[in-house]
Short mmCIF file of N, CA and C in Angstrom, two decimals:
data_model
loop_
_atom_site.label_atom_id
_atom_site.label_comp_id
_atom_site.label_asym_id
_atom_site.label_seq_id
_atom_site.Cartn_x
_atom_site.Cartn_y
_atom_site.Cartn_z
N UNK A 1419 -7.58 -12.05 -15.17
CA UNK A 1419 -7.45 -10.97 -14.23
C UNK A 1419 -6.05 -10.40 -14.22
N UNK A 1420 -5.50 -9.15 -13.37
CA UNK A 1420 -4.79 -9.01 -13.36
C UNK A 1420 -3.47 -9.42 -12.55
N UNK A 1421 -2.20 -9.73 -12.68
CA UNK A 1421 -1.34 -10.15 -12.21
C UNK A 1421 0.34 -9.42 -12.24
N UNK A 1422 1.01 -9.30 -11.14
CA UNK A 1422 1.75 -8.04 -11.14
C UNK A 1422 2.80 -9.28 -12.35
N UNK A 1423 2.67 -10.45 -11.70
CA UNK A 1423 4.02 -10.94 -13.10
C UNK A 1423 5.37 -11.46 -12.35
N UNK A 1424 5.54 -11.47 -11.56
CA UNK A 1424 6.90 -11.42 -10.53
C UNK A 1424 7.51 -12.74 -11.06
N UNK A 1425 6.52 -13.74 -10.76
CA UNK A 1425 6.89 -14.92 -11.24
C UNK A 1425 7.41 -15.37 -12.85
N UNK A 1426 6.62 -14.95 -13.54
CA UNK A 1426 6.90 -14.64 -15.23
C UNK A 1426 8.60 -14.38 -15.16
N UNK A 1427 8.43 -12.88 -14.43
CA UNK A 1427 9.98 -11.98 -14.62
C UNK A 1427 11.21 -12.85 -14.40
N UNK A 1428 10.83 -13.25 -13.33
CA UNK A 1428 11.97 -14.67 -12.60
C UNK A 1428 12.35 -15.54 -13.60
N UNK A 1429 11.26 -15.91 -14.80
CA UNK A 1429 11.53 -17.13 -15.16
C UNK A 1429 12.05 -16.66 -16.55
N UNK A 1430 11.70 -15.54 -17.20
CA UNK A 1430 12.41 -14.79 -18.36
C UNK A 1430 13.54 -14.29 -17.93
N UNK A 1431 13.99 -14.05 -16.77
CA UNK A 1431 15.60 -13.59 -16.52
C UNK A 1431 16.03 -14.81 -16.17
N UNK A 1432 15.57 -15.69 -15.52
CA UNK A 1432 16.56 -17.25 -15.93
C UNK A 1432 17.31 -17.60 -17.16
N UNK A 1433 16.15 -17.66 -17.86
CA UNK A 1433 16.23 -18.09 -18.98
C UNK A 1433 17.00 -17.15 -19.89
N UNK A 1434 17.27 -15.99 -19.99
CA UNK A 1434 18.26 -15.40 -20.55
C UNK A 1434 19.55 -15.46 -19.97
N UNK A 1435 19.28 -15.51 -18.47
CA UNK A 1435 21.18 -15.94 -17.68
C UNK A 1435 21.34 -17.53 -18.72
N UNK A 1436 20.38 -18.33 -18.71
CA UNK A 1436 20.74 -19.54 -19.00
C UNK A 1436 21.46 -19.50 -20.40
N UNK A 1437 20.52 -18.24 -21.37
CA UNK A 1437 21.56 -18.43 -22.62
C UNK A 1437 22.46 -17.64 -22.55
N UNK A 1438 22.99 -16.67 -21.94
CA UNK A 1438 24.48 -15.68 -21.51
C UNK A 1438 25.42 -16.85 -20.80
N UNK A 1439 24.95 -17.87 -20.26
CA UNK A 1439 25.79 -18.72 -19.96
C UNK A 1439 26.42 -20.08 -20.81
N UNK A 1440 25.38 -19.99 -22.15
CA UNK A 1440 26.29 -20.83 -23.15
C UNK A 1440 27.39 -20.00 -23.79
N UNK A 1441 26.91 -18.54 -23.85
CA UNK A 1441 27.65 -17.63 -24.39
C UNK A 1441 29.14 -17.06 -23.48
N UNK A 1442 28.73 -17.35 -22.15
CA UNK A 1442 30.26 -16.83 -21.12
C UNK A 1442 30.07 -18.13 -20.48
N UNK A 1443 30.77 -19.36 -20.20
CA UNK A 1443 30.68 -19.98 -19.31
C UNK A 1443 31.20 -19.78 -17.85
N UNK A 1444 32.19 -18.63 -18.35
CA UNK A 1444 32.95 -18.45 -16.81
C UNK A 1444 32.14 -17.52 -15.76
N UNK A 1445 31.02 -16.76 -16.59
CA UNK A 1445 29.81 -15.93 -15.76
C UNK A 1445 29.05 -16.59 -14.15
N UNK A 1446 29.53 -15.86 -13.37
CA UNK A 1446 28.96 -16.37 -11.76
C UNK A 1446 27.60 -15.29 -11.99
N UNK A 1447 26.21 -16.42 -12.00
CA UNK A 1447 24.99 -15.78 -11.69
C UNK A 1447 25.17 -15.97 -10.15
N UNK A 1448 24.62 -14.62 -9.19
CA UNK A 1448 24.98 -14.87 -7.81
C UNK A 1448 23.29 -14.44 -7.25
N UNK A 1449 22.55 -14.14 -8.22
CA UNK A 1449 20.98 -14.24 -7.51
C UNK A 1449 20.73 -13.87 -9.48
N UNK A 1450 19.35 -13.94 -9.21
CA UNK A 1450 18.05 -13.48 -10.26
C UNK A 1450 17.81 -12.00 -10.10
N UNK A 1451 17.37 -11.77 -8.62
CA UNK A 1451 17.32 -10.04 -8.43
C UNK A 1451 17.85 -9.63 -7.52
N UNK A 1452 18.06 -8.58 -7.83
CA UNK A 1452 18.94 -7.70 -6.73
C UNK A 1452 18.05 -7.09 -5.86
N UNK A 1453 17.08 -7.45 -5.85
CA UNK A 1453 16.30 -7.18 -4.61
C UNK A 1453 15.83 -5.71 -4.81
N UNK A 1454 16.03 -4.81 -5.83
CA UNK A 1454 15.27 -4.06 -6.07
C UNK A 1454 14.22 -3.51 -5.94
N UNK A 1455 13.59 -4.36 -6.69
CA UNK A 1455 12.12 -4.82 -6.35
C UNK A 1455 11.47 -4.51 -5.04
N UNK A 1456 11.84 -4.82 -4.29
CA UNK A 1456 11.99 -4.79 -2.37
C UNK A 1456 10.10 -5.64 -2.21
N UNK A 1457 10.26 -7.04 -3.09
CA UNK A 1457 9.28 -7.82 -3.08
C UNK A 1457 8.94 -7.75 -1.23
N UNK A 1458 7.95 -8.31 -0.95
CA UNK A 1458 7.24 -8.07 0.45
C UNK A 1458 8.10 -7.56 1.23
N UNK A 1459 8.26 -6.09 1.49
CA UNK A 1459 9.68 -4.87 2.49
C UNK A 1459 8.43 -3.89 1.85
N UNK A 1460 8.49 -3.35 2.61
CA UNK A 1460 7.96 -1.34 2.66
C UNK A 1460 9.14 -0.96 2.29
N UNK A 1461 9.17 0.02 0.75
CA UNK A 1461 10.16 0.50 0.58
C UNK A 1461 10.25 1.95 0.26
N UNK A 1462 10.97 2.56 0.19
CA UNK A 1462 10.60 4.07 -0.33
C UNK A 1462 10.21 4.61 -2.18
N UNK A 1463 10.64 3.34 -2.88
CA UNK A 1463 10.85 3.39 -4.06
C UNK A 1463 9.21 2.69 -4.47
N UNK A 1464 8.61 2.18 -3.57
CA UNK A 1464 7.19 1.29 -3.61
C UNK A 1464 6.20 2.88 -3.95
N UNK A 1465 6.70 3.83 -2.50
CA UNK A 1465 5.99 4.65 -1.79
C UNK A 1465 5.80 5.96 -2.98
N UNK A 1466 6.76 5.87 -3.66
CA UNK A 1466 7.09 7.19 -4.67
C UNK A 1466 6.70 6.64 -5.42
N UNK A 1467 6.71 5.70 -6.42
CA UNK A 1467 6.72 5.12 -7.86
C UNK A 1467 5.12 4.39 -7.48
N UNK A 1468 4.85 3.67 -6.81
CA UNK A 1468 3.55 2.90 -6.55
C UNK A 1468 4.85 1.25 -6.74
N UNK A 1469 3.59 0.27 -6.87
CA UNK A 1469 3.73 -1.26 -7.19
C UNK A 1469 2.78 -2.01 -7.67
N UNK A 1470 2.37 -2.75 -8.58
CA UNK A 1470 1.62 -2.99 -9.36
C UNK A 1470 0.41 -2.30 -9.38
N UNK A 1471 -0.75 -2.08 -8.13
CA UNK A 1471 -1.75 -1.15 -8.49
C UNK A 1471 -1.79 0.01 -7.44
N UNK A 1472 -2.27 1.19 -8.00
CA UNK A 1472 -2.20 2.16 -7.18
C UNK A 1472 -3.35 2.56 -6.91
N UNK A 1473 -4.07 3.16 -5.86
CA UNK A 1473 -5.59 3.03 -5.70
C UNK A 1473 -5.72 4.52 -5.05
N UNK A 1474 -6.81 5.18 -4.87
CA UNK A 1474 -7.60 6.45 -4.43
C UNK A 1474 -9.36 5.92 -4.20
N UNK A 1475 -9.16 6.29 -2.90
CA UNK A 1475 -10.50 5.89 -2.61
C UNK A 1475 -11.11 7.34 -1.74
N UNK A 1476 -12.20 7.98 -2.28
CA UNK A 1476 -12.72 8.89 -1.57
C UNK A 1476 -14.36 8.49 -1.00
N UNK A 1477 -14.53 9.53 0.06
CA UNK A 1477 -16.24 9.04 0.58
C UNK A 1477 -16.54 10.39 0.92
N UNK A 1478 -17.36 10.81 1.20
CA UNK A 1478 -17.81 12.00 2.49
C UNK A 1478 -18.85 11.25 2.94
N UNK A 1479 -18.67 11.61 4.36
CA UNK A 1479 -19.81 10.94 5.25
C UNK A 1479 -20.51 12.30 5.99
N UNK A 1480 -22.31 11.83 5.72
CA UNK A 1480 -22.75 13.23 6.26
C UNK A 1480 -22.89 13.46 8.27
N UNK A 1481 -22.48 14.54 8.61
CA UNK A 1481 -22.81 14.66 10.47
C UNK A 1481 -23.79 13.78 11.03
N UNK A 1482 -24.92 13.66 10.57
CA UNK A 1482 -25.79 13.09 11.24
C UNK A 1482 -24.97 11.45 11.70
N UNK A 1483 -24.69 10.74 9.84
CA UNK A 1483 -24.24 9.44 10.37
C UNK A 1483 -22.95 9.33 11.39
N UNK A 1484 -21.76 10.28 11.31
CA UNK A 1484 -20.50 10.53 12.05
C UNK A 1484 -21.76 10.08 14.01
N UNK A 1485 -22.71 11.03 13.78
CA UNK A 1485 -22.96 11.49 15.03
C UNK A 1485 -23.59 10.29 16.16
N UNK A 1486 -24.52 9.80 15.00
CA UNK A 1486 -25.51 8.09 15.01
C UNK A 1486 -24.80 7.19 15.26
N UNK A 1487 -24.18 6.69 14.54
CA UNK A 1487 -22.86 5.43 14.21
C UNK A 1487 -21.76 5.74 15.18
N UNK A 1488 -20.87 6.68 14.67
CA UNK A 1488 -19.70 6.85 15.59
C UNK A 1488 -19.55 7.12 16.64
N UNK A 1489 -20.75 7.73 16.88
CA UNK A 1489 -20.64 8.59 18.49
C UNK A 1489 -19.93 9.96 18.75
N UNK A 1490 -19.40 10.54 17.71
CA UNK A 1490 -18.75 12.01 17.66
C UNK A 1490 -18.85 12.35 16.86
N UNK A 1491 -17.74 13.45 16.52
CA UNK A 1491 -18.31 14.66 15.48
C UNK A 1491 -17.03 14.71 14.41
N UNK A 1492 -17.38 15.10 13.61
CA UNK A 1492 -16.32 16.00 12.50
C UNK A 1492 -15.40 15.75 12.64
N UNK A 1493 -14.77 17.23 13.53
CA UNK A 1493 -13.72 18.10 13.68
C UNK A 1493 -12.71 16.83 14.71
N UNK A 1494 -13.11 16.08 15.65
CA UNK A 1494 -13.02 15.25 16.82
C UNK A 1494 -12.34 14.43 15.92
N UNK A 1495 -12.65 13.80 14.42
CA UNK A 1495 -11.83 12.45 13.68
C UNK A 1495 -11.00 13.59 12.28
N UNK A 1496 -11.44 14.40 12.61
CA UNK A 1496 -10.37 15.32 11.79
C UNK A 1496 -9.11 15.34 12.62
N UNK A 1497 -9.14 15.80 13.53
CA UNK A 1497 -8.37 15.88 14.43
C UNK A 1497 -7.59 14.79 15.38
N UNK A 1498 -7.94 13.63 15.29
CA UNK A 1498 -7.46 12.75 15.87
C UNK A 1498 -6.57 11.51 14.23
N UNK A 1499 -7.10 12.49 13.28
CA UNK A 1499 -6.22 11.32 12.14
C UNK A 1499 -5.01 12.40 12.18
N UNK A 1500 -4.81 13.27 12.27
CA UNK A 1500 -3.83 14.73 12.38
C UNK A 1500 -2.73 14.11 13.33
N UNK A 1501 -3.38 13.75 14.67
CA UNK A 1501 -2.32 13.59 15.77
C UNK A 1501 -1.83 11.69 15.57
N UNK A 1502 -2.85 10.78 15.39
CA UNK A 1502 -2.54 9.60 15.01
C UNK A 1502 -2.11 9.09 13.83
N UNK A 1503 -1.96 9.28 12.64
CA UNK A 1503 -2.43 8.65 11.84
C UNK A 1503 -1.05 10.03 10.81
N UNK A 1504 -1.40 10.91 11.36
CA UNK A 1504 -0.10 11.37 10.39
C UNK A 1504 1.83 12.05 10.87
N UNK A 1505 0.94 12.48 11.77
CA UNK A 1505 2.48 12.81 13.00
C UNK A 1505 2.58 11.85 13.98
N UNK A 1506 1.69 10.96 14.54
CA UNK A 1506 2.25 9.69 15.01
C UNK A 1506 3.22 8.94 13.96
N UNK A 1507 3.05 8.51 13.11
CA UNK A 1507 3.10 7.55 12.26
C UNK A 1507 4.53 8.68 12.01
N UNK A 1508 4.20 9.77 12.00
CA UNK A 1508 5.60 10.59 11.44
C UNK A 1508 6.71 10.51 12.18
N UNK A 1509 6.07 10.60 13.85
CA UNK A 1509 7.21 10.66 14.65
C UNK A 1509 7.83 8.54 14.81
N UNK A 1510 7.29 8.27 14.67
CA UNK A 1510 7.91 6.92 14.47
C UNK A 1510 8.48 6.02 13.06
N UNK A 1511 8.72 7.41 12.47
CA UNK A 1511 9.51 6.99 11.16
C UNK A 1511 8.86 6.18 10.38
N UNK A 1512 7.41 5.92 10.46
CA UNK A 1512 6.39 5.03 9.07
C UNK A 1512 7.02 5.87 7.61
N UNK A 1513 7.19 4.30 6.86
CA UNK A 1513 7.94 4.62 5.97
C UNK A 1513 6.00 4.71 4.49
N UNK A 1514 5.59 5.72 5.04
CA UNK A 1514 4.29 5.76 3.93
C UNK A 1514 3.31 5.04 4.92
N UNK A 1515 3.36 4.85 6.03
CA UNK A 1515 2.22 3.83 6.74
C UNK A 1515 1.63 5.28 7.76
N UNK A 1516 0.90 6.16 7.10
CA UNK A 1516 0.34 7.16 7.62
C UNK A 1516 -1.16 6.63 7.85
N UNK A 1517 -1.60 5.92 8.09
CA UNK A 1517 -3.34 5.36 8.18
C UNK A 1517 -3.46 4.52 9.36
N UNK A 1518 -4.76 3.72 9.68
CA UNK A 1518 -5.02 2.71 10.72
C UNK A 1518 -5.01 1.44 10.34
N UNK A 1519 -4.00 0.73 9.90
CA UNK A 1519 -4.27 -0.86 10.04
C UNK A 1519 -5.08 -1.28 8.58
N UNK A 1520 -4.99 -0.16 7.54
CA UNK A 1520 -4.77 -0.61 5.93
C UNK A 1520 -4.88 -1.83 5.74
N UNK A 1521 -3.49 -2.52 5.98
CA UNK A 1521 -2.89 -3.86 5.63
C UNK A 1521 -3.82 -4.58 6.08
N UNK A 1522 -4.58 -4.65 7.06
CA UNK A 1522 -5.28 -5.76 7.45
C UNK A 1522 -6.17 -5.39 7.09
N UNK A 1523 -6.96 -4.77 6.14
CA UNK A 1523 -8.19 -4.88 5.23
C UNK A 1523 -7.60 -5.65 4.37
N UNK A 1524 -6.51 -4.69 3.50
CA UNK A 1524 -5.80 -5.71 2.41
C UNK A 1524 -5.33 -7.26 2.26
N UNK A 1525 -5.25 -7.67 3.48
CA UNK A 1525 -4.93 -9.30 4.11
C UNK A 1525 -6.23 -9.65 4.02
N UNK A 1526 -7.56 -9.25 4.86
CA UNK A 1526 -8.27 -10.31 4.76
C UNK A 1526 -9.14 -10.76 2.98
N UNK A 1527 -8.65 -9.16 2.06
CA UNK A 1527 -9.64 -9.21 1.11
C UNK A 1527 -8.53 -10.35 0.19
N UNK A 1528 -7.06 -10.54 0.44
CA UNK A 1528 -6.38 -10.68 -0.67
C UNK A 1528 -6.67 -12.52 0.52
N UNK A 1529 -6.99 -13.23 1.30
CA UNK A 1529 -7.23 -14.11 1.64
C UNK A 1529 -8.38 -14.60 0.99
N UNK A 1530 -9.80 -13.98 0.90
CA UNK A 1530 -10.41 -14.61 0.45
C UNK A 1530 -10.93 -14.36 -0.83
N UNK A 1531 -9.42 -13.97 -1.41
CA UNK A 1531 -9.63 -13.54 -3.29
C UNK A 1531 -8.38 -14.88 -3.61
N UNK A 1532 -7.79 -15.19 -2.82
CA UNK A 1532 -6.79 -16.25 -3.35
C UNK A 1532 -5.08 -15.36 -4.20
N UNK A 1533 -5.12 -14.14 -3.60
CA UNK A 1533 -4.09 -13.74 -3.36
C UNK A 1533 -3.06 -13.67 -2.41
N UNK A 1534 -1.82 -13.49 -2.38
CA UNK A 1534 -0.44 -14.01 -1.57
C UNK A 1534 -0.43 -12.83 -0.41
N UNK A 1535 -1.61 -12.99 0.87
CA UNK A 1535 -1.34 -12.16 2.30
C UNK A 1535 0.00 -12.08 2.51
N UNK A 1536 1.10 -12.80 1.65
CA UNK A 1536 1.86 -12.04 2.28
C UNK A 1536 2.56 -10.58 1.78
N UNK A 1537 1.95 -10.45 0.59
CA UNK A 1537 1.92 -9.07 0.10
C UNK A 1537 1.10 -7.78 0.28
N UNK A 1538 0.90 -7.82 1.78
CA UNK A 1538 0.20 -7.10 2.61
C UNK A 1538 1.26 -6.10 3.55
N UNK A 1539 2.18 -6.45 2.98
CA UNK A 1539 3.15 -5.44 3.95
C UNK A 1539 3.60 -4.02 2.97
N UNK A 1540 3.57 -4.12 1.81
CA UNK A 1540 3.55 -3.09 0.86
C UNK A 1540 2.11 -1.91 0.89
N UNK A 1541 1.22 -3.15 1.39
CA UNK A 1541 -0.27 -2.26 1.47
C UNK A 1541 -0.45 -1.54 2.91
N UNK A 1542 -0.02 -1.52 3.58
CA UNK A 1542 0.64 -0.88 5.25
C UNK A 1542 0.81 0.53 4.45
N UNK A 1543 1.83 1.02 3.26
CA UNK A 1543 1.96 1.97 2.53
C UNK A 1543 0.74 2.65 2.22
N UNK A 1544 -0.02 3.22 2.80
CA UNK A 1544 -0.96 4.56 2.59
C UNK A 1544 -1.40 5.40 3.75
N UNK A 1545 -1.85 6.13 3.04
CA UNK A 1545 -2.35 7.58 3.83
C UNK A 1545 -3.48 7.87 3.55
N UNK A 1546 -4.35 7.98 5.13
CA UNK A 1546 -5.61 8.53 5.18
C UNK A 1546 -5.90 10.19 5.56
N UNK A 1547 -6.09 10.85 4.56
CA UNK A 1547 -6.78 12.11 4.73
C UNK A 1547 -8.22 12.27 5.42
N UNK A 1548 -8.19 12.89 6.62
CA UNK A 1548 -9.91 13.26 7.10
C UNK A 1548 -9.67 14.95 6.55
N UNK A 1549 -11.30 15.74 6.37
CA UNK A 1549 -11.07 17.44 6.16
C UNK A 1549 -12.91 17.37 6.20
N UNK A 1550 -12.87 18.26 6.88
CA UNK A 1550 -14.37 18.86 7.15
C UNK A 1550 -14.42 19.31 5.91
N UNK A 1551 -15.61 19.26 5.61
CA UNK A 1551 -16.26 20.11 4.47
C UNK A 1551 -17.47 20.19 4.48
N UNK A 1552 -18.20 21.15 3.84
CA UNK A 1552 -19.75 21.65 3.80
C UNK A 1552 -19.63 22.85 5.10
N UNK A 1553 -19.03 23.64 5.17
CA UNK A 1553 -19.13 24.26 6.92
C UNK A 1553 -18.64 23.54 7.97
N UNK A 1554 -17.77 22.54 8.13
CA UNK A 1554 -17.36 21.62 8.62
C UNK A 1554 -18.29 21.03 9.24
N UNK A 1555 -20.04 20.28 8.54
CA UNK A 1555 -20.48 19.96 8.92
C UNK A 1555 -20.36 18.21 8.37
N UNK A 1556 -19.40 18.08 7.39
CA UNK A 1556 -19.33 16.60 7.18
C UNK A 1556 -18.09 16.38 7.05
N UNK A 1557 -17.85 15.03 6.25
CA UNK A 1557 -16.56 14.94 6.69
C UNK A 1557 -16.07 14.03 5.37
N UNK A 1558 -14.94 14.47 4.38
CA UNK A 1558 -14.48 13.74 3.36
C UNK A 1558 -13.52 13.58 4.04
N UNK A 1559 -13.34 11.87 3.61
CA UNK A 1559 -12.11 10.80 3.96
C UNK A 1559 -11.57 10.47 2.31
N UNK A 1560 -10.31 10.34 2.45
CA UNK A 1560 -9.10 9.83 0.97
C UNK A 1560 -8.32 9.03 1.24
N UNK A 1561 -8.02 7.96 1.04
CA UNK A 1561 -6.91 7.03 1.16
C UNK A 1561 -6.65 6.98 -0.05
N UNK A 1562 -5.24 7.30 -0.12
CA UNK A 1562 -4.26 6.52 -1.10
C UNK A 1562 -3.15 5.23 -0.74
N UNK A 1563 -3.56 5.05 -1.80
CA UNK A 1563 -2.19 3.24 -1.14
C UNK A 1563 -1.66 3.13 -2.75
N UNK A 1564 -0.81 3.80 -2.65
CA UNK A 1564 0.02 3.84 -3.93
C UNK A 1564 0.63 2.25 -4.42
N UNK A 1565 1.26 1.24 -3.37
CA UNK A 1565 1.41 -0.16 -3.65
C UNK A 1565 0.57 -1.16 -3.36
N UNK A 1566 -0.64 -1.82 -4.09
CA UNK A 1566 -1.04 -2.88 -3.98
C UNK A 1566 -0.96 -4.16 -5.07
N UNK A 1567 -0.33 -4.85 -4.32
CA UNK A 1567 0.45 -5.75 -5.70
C UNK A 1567 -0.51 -6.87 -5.61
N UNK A 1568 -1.14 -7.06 -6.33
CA UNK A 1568 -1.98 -8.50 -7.31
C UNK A 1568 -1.44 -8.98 -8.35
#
């Protein structure tokens, strides 16, 4: 399966400090990474570039089910991801965490896949689009989560 590698990277930049250090002995290694990376941190460089996988997920859901299931309409979760979900999240400086609680889908699926929950704070990083369509009688939803690291 797939694996972002983090661990690998760590152990191939050891191992080259280790031979730059038969070669300079007087060389001070003072970390492995410079934190670059911004391993489990929301970063802006995650948010632009992605981190190991980048995902797009679309649906449209038709009125009837919005109306059955949810109990409202359309325009009502068009409009409430607008005021929550993108200028909330805006006015409190979310650094890419424009959606509802992402991360904790991503936690429970990366729990019982035997992946590291604690790389669930990079997945906080996406944005949910709602937009009427058909006559604004349904409703396409988009999430992107540009960093999900496996």
């Amino acid at each position: 399966g797939d694996a972002m590698g983090m661990n690998m990277i760590s152990k191939g930049v050891q191992n080259v400090l280790d031979y730059l250090q038969d070669d300079f002995p007087d060389m001070d290694v003072i970390s492995i990474s410079g934190n670059f990376c911004s391993d489990k941190k929301p970063a802006a460089v995650n948010w632009i570039e992605g981190r190991g996988k980048s995902v797009v997920c679309e649906a449209v859901i038709r009125e009837e089910l919005i109306k059955k299931v949810l109990k409202t309409n359309v325009q009502s979760l068009v409009e409430l991801n607008v005021i929550k979900n993108l200028a909330g999240s805006a006015v409190a400086g979310a650094l890419g965490g424009f959606n509802a609680h992402a991360s904790n889908i991503v936690t429970a699926i990366f729990i019982a896949t035997g992946q590291d929950p604690a790389q669930n704070v990079e997945s906080s990083q996406c944005i949910a689009m709602l937009e009427a369509v058909n006559d604004g009688k349904d409703l396409h939803i988009s999430v992107t989560m540009p960093p999900i690291e496996v």
